[in-house]
Short mmCIF file of C-alpha atoms and ligand atoms in Angstrom, two decimals:
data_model
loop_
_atom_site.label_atom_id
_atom_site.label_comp_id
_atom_site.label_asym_id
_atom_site.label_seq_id
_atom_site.Cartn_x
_atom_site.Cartn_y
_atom_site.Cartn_z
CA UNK A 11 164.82 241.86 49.31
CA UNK A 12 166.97 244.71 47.42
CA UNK A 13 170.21 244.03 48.86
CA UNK A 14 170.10 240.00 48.08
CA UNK A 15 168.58 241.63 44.37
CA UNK A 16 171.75 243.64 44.42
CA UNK A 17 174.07 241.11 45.53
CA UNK A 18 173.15 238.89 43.01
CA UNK A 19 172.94 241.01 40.43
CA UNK A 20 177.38 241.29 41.34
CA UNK A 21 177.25 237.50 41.68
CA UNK A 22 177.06 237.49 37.74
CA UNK A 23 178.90 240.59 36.98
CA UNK A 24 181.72 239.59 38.35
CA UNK A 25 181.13 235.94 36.75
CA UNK A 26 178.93 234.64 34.22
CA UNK A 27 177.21 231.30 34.82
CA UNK A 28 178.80 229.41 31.96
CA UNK A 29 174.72 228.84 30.46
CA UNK A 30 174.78 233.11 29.94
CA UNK A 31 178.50 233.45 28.71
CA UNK A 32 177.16 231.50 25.79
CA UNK A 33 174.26 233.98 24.94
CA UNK A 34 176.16 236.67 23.64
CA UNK A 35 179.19 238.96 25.24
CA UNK A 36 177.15 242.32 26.61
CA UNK A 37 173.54 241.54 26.87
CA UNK A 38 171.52 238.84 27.68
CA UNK A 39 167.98 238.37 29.42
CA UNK A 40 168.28 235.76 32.33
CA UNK A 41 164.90 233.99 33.52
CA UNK A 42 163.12 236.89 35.34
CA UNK A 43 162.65 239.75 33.11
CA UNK A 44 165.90 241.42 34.33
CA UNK A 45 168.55 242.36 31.52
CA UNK A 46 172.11 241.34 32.83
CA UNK A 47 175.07 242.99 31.78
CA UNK A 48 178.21 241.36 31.83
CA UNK A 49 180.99 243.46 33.21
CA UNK A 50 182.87 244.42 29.82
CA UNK A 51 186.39 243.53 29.85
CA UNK A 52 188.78 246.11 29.12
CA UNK A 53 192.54 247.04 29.76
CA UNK A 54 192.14 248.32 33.61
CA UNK A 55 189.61 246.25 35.48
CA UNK A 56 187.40 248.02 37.90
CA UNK A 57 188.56 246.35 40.81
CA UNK A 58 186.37 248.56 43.86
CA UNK A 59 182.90 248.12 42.71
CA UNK A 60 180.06 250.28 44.81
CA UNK A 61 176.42 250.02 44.95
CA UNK A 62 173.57 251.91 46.57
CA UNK A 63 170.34 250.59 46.96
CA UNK A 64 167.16 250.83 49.03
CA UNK A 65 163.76 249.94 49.81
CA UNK A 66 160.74 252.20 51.07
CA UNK A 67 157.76 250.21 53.31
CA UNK A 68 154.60 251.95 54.04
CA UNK A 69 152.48 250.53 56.71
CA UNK A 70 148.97 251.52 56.79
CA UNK A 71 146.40 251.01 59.07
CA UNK A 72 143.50 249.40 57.50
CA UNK A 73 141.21 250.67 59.76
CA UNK A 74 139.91 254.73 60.02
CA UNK A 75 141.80 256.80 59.78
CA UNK A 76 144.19 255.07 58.26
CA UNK A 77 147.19 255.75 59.79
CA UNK A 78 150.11 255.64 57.12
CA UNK A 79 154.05 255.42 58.31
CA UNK A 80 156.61 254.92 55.65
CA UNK A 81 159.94 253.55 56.59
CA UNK A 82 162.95 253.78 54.60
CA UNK A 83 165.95 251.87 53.73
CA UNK A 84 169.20 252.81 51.75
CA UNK A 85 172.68 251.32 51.96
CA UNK A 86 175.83 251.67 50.09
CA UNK A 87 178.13 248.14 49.26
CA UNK A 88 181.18 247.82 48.80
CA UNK A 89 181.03 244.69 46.08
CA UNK A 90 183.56 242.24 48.09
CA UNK A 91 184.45 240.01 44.73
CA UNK A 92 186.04 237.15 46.92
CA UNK A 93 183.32 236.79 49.11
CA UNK A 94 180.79 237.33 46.89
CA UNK A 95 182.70 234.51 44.37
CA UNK A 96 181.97 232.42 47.52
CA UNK A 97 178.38 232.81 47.80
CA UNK A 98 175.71 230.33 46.65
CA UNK A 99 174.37 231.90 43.58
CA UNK A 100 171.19 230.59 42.89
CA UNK A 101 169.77 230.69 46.61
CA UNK A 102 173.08 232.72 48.71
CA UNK A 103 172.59 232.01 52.48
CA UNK A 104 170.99 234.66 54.14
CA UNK A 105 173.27 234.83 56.73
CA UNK A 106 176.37 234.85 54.68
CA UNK A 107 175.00 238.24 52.83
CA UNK A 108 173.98 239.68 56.52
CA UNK A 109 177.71 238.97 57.96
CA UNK A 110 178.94 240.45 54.20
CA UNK A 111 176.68 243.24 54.50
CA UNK A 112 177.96 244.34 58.32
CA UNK A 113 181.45 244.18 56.91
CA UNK A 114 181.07 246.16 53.82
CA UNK A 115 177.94 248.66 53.58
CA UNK A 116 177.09 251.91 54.94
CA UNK A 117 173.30 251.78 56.12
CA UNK A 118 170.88 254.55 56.09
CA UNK A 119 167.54 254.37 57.56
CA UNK A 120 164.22 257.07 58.50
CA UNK A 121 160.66 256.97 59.10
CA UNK A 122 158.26 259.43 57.97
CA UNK A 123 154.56 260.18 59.25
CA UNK A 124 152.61 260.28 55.58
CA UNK A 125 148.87 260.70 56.69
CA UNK A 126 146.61 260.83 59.96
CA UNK A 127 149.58 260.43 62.43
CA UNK A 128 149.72 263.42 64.84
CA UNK A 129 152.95 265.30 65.67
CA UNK A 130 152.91 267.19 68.85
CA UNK A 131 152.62 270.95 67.62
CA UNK A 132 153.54 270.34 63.86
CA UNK A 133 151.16 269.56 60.67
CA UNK A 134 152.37 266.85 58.72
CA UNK A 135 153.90 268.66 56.12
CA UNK A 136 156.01 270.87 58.47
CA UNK A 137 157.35 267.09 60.57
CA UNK A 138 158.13 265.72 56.55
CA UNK A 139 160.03 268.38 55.65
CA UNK A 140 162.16 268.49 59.03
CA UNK A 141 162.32 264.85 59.21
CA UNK A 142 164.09 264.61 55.34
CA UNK A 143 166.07 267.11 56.77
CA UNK A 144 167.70 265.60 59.79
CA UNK A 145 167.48 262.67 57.86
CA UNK A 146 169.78 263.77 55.19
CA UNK A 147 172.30 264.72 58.30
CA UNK A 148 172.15 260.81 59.88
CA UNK A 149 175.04 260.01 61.60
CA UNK A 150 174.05 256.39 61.20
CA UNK A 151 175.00 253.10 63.81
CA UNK A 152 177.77 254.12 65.76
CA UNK A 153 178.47 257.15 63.86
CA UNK A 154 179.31 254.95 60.46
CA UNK A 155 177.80 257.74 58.14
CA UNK A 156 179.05 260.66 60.45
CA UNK A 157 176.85 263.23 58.38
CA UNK A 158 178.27 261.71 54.96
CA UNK A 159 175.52 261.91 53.30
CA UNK A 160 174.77 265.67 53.82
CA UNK A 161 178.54 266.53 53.17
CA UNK A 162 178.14 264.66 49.70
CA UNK A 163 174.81 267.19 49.07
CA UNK A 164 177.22 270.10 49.62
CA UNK A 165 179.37 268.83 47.64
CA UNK A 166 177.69 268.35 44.80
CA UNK A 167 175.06 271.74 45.29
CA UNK A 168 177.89 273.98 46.23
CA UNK A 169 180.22 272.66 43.17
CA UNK A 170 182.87 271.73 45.85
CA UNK A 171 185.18 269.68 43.63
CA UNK A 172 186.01 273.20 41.47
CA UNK A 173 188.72 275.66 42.79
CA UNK A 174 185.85 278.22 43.08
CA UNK A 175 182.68 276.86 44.45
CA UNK A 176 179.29 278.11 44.48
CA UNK A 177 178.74 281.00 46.38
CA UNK A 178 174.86 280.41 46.64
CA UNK A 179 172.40 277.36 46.02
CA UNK A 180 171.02 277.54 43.06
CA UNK A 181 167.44 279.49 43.81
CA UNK A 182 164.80 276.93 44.37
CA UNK A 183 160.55 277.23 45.32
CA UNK A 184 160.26 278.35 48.79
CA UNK A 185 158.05 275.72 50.77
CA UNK A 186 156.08 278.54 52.68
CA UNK A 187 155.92 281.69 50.33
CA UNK A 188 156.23 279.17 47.15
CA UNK A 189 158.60 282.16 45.31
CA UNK A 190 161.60 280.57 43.55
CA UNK A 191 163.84 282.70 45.69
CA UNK A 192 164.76 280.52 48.29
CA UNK A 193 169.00 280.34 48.18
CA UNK A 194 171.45 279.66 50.84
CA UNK A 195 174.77 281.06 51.35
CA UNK A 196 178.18 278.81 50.61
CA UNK A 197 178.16 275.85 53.32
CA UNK A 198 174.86 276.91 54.88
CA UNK A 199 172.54 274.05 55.27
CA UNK A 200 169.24 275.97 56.70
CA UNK A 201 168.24 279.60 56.58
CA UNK A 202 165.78 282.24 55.91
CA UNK A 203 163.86 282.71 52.97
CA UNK A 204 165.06 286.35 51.34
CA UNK A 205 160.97 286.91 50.38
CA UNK A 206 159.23 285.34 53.62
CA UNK A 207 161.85 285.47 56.11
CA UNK A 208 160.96 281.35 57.39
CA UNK A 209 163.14 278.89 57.71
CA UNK A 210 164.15 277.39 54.95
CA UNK A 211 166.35 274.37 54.96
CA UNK A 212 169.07 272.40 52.12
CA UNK A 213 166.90 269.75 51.95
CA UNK A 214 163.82 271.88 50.88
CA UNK A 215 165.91 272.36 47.54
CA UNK A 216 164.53 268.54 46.29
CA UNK A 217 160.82 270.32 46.50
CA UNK A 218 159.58 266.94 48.17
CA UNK A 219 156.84 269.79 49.36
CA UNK A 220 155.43 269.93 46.38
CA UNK A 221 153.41 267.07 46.81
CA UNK A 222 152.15 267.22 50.31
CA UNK A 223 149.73 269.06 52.11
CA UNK A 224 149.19 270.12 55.73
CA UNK A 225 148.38 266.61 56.74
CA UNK A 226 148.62 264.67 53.70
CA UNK A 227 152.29 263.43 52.09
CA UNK A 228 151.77 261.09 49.69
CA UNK A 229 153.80 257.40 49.19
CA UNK A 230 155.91 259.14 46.36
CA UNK A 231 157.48 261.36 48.89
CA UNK A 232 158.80 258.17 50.17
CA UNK A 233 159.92 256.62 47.17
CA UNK A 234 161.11 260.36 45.76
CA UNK A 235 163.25 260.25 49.43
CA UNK A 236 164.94 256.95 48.97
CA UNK A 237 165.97 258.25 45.06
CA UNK A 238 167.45 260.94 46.95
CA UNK A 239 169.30 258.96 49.15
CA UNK A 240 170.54 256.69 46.81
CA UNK A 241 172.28 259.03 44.76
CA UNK A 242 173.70 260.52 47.25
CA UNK A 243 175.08 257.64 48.72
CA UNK A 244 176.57 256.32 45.72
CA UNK A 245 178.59 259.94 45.00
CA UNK A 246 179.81 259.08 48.51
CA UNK A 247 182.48 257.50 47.71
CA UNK A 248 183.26 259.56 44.50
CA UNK A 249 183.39 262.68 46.45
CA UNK A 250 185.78 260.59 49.42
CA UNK A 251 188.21 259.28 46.22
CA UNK A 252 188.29 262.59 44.80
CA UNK A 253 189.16 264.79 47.79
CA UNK A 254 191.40 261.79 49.30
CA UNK A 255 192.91 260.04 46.15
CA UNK A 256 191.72 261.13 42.23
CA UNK A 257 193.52 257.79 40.97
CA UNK A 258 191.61 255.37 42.99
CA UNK A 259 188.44 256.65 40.77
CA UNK A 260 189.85 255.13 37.86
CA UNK A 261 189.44 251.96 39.33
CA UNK A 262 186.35 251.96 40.36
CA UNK A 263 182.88 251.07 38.93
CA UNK A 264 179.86 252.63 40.74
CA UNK A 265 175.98 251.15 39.87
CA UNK A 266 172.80 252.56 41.25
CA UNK A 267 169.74 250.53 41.29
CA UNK A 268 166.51 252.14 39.87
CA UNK A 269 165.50 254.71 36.97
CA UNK A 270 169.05 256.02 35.52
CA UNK A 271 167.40 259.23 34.84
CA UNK A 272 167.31 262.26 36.89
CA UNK A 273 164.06 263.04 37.02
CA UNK A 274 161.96 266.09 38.72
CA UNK A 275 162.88 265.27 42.48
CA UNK A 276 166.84 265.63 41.55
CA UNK A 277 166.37 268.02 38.91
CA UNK A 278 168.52 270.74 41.54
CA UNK A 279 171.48 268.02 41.27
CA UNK A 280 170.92 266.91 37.76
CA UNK A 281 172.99 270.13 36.38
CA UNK A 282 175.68 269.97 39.36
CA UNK A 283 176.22 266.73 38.95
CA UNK A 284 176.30 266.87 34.59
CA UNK A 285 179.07 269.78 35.15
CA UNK A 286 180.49 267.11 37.50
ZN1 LIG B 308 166.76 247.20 44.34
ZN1 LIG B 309 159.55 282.23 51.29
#
């Protein structure tokens, strides 16, 4: 379960067991084939620790034609040291992390049909394509994300955090005419495409498309969404701290589960984010 894996994964951050303190100061290996990382110890300690995380499902039928759903999961923690220090580390109670959890993450969740599911007057790959869309614009469980997560792709796209923003998305591949002309205009997040004239939306600038047919999307466009997600749940909070209060940044220490890297999917907020 990724947010128990995540949890403890803070459980020794924040404190060693005294067996790993005496493996060495950084980096040690614990019994699974994990590398932990000790929280280094410097001058200012990073006191407001974030996390985002998540989890994709697919359910498939197993019987023709194979109906395939994929449901997906992200959150964003706020690392609660004292409660955490609390916590049973070696098997934490499930329901203490569930009431730590409600008090202290932001959850994001979406469904999307991948293969042989019909959608009333749409193919597949039209539904997808919506459906990462209004995704992306979740207000959440009693309006806890209010849109945050679409604000934070602005953010980051448009360049907000410079006195000058972008006036135009970087050009990215159409998902109907397939140029690499599709734009939007400052604060826009759907559109036309200047070649093709069809509707064009934010969200098509990931190129999730890429990979799916009419009535085929693949169980990367799942796992390629929750990457998405992720990221741009964890520059939630740096975009909050740096339009609300620059110092509190200082303090803080953000860590995002799965592949470091940027790879193809965020490749549009790889160089935002770099200038960033
Ligand atoms: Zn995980
Ligand atoms: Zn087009």
């Amino acid at each position: 379960h990724c947010s128990c894996h995540i949890l403890r994964i803070y459980i020794y951050l924040s404190e060693p067991p005294p067996a790993l303190k005496r493996i060495s100061p950084f980096q040690f290996s614990y019994t699974s084939n994990v590398e932990w990382q000790q929280l280094p110890k410097g001058k200012n300690e990073l006191k407001i620790i974030f996390s985002s995380d998540g989890a994709p499902k697919i359910i498939e039928n197993p019987q023709p034609p194979y109906k395939a759903i994929s449901f997906i999961k992200t959150a964003l923690l706020k690392v609660d040291q004292y409660a955490i220090s609390k916590l049973d580390r070696e098997n934490p109670n499930p329901f203490a992390i569930r009431d730590l959890m409600k008090n202290s993450a932001l959850f994001h969740s979406t469904a999307f049909p991948l293969r042989h599911v019909v959608i009333p007057g749409k193919t597949v790959y039209q539904a997808v394509r919506e459906i990462i869309y209004e995704s992306i614009k979740d207000v959440g469980f009693n309006n806890a994300l209010d849109g945050a997560l679409m604000d934070t792709l602005k953010w980051i796209a448009f360049e907000k955090w410079n006195s000058k923003p972008k006036d135009f998305l970087e050009p990215f591949g159409c998902p109907h005419c397939h140029e690499n002309a599709a734009t939007l205009p400052f604060e826009k997040e759907k559109g036309q495409c200047s070649k093709c004239n069809r509707e064009i939306f934010i969200t098509d600038m990931f190129g999730l498309h890429l990979n799916m047919d009419e009535d085929f999307a693949p169980n990367q466009v799942a796992s390629d969404y929750m990457t998405v997600a992720e990221t741009l749940m964890i520059f939630t909070p740096i975009r909050y701290f740096w339009e609300n209060n620059k110092q509190v940044l200082k303090n803080c220490l953000l860590v995002k589960d799965g592949p470091l890297s940027l790879r193809a999917t965020l490749a549009k907020l790889a160089a935002p984010i770099r200038r960033f």
